[in-house]
C-alpha positions as semicolon CSV with decimal commas, in nm:
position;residue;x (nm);y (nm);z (nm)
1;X;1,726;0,084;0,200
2;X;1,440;-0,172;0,242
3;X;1,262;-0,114;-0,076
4;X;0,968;-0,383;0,022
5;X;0,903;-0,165;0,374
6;X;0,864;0,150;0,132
7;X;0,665;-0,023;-0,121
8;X;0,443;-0,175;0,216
9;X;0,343;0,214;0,258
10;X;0,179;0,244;-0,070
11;X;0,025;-0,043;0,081
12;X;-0,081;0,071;0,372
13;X;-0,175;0,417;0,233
14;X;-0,422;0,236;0,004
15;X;-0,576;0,012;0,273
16;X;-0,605;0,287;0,514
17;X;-0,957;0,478;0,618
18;X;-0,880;0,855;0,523
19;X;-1,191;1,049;0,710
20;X;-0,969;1,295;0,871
21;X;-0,710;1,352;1,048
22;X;-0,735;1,080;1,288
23;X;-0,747;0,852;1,028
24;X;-0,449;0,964;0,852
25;X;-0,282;0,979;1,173
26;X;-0,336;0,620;1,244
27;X;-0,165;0,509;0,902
28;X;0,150;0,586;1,086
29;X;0,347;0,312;1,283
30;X;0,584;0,303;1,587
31;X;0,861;0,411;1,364
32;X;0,690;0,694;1,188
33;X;0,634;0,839;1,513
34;X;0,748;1,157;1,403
35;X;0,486;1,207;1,117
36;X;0,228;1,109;1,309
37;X;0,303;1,433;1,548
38;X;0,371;1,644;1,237
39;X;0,114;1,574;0,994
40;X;-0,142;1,867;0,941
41;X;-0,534;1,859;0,811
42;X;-0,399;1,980;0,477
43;X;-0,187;1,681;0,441
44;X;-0,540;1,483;0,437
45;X;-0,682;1,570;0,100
46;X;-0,304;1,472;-0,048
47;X;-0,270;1,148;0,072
48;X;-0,660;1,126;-0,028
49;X;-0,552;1,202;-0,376
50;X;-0,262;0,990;-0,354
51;X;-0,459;0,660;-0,207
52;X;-0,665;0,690;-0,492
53;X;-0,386;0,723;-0,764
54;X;-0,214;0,433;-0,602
55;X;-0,519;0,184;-0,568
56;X;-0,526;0,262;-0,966
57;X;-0,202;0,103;-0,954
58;X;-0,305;-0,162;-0,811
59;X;-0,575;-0,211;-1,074
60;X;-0,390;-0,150;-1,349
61;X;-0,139;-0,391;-1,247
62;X;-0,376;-0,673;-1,214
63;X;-0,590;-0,665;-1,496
64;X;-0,238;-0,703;-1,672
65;X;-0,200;-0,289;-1,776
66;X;0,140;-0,279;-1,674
67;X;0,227;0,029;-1,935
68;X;-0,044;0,218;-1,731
69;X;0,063;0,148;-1,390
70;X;0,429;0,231;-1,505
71;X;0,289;0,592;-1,614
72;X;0,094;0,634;-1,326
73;X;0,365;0,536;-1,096
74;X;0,604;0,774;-1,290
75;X;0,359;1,043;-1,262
76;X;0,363;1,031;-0,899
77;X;0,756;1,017;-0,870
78;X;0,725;1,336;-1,056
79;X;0,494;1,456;-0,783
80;X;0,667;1,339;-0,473
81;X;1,056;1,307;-0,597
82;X;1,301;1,088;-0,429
83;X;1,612;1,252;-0,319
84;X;1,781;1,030;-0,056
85;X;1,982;1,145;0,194
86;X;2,191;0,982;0,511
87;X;1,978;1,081;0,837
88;X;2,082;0,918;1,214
89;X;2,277;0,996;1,548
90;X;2,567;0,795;1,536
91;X;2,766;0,524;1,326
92;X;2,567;0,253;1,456
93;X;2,206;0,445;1,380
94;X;2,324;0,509;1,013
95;X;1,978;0,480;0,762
96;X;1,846;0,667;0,444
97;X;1,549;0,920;0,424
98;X;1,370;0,945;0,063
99;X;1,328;1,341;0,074
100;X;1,505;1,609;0,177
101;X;1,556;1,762;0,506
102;X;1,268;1,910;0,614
103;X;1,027;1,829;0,361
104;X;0,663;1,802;0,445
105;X;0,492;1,458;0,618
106;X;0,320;1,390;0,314
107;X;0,643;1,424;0,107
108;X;0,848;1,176;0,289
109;X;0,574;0,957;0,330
110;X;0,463;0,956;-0,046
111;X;0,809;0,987;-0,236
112;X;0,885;0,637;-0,031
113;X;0,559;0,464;-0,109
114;X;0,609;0,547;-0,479
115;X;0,941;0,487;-0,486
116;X;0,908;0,182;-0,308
117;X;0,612;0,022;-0,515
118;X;0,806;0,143;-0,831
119;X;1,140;-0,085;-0,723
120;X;0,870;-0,326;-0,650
121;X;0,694;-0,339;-0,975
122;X;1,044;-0,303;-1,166
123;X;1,186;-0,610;-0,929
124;X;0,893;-0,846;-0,922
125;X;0,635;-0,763;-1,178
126;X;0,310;-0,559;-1,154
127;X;0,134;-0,957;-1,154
128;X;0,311;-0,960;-0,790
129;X;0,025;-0,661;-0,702
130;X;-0,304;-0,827;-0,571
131;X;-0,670;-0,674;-0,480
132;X;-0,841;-0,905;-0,211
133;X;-1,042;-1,161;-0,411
134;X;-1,307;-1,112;-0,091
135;X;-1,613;-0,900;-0,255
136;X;-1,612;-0,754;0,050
137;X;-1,331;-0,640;0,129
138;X;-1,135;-0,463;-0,152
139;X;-0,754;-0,387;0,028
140;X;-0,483;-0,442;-0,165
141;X;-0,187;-0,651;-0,110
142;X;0,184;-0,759;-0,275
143;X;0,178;-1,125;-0,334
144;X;0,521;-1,236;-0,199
145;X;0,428;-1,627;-0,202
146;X;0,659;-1,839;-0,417
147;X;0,433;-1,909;-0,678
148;X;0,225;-1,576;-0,743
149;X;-0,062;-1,772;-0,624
150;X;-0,234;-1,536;-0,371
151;X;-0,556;-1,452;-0,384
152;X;-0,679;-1,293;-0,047
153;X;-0,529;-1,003;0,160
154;X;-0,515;-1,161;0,431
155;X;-0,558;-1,535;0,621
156;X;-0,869;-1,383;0,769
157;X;-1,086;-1,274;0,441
158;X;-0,962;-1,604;0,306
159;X;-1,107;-1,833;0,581
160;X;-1,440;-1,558;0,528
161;X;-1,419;-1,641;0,163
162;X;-1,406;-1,986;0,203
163;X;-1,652;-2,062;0,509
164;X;-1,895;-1,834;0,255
165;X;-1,826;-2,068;-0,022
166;X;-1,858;-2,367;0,160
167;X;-2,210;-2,277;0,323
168;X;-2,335;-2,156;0,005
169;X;-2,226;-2,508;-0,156
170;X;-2,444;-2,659;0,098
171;X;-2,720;-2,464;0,081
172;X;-2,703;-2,505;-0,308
173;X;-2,685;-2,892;-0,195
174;X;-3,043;-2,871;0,041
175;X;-3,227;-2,688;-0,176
176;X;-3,171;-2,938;-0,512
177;X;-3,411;-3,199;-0,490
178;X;-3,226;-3,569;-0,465
């Protein structure tokens, strides 16, 4: 299983604009095809409720409350329980599923993004968990750099961040009298 693709979900999930289902639909990728075809306008106010419990995460794992974010998380795998199963077509298609067969989108799509961020926190730390140091921006992010040094989302709120900086600097600079 690729624990860091599950633990990208919660990820995702948290990032993700949840207006309705169009929105929800378009948290889905190429590979999660199927939910995207299966998912239902009750599965909205779930993965509402579950974006929000998961940013908390996020929150409690960078302000350094990693006893919280461990019972949050836990609280969640209670909610949407992992139990893995072999799923494919033939020896050479071969891959795990997180739920059982024929559990709901929301489900399979939670139960991996919990489990997933949970291996994550228990493999790297809940300091490896990062919210976007851009004021306006807000996503969250796992810092996989080799030093835990990430501060930004992404390249482009950094370069944002940083133009901002720099013009204010100079602006600060114009307006002091030499």
């Amino acid at each position: 299983m690729n624990f860091d693709a599950y633990a990208r979900t919660a990820v995702d999930l948290v990032n993700a604009e949840l207006g309705d289902l169009d929105g929800l639909r378009a948290l889905f990728g190429d590979e999660q095809g199927w939910m995207r075809d299966e998912v239902v306008e009750k599965d909205v106010a779930v993965f509402r409720r579950a974006q929000r419990r998961l940013r908390e995460v996020f929150e409690h794992g960078t302000t350094g409350h990693d006893g919280d974010a461990v019972k949050e998380l836990n609280s969640l795998l209670e909610m949407f329980p992992v139990q893995p199963r072999i799923s494919g077509h033939d020896a050479a298609d071969w891959h795990m599923h997180v739920t059982s067969r024929g559990s709901s989108v929301s489900a399979e799509y939670l139960a991996g993004a919990a489990w997933g961020l949970s291996v994550w926190l228990c493999e790297y730390g809940s300091a490896r968990f990062g919210i976007c140091a851009d004021e306006r921006c807000g996503n969250v992010y796992l810092d996989t750099s080799s030093n835990n040094c990430r501060r930004f989302c992404s390249e482009r709120c950094a370069t944002r961040s940083h133009v901002a900086a720099h013009r204010a600097r100079k602006r600060a600079q114009t307006l002091t009298p030499a």
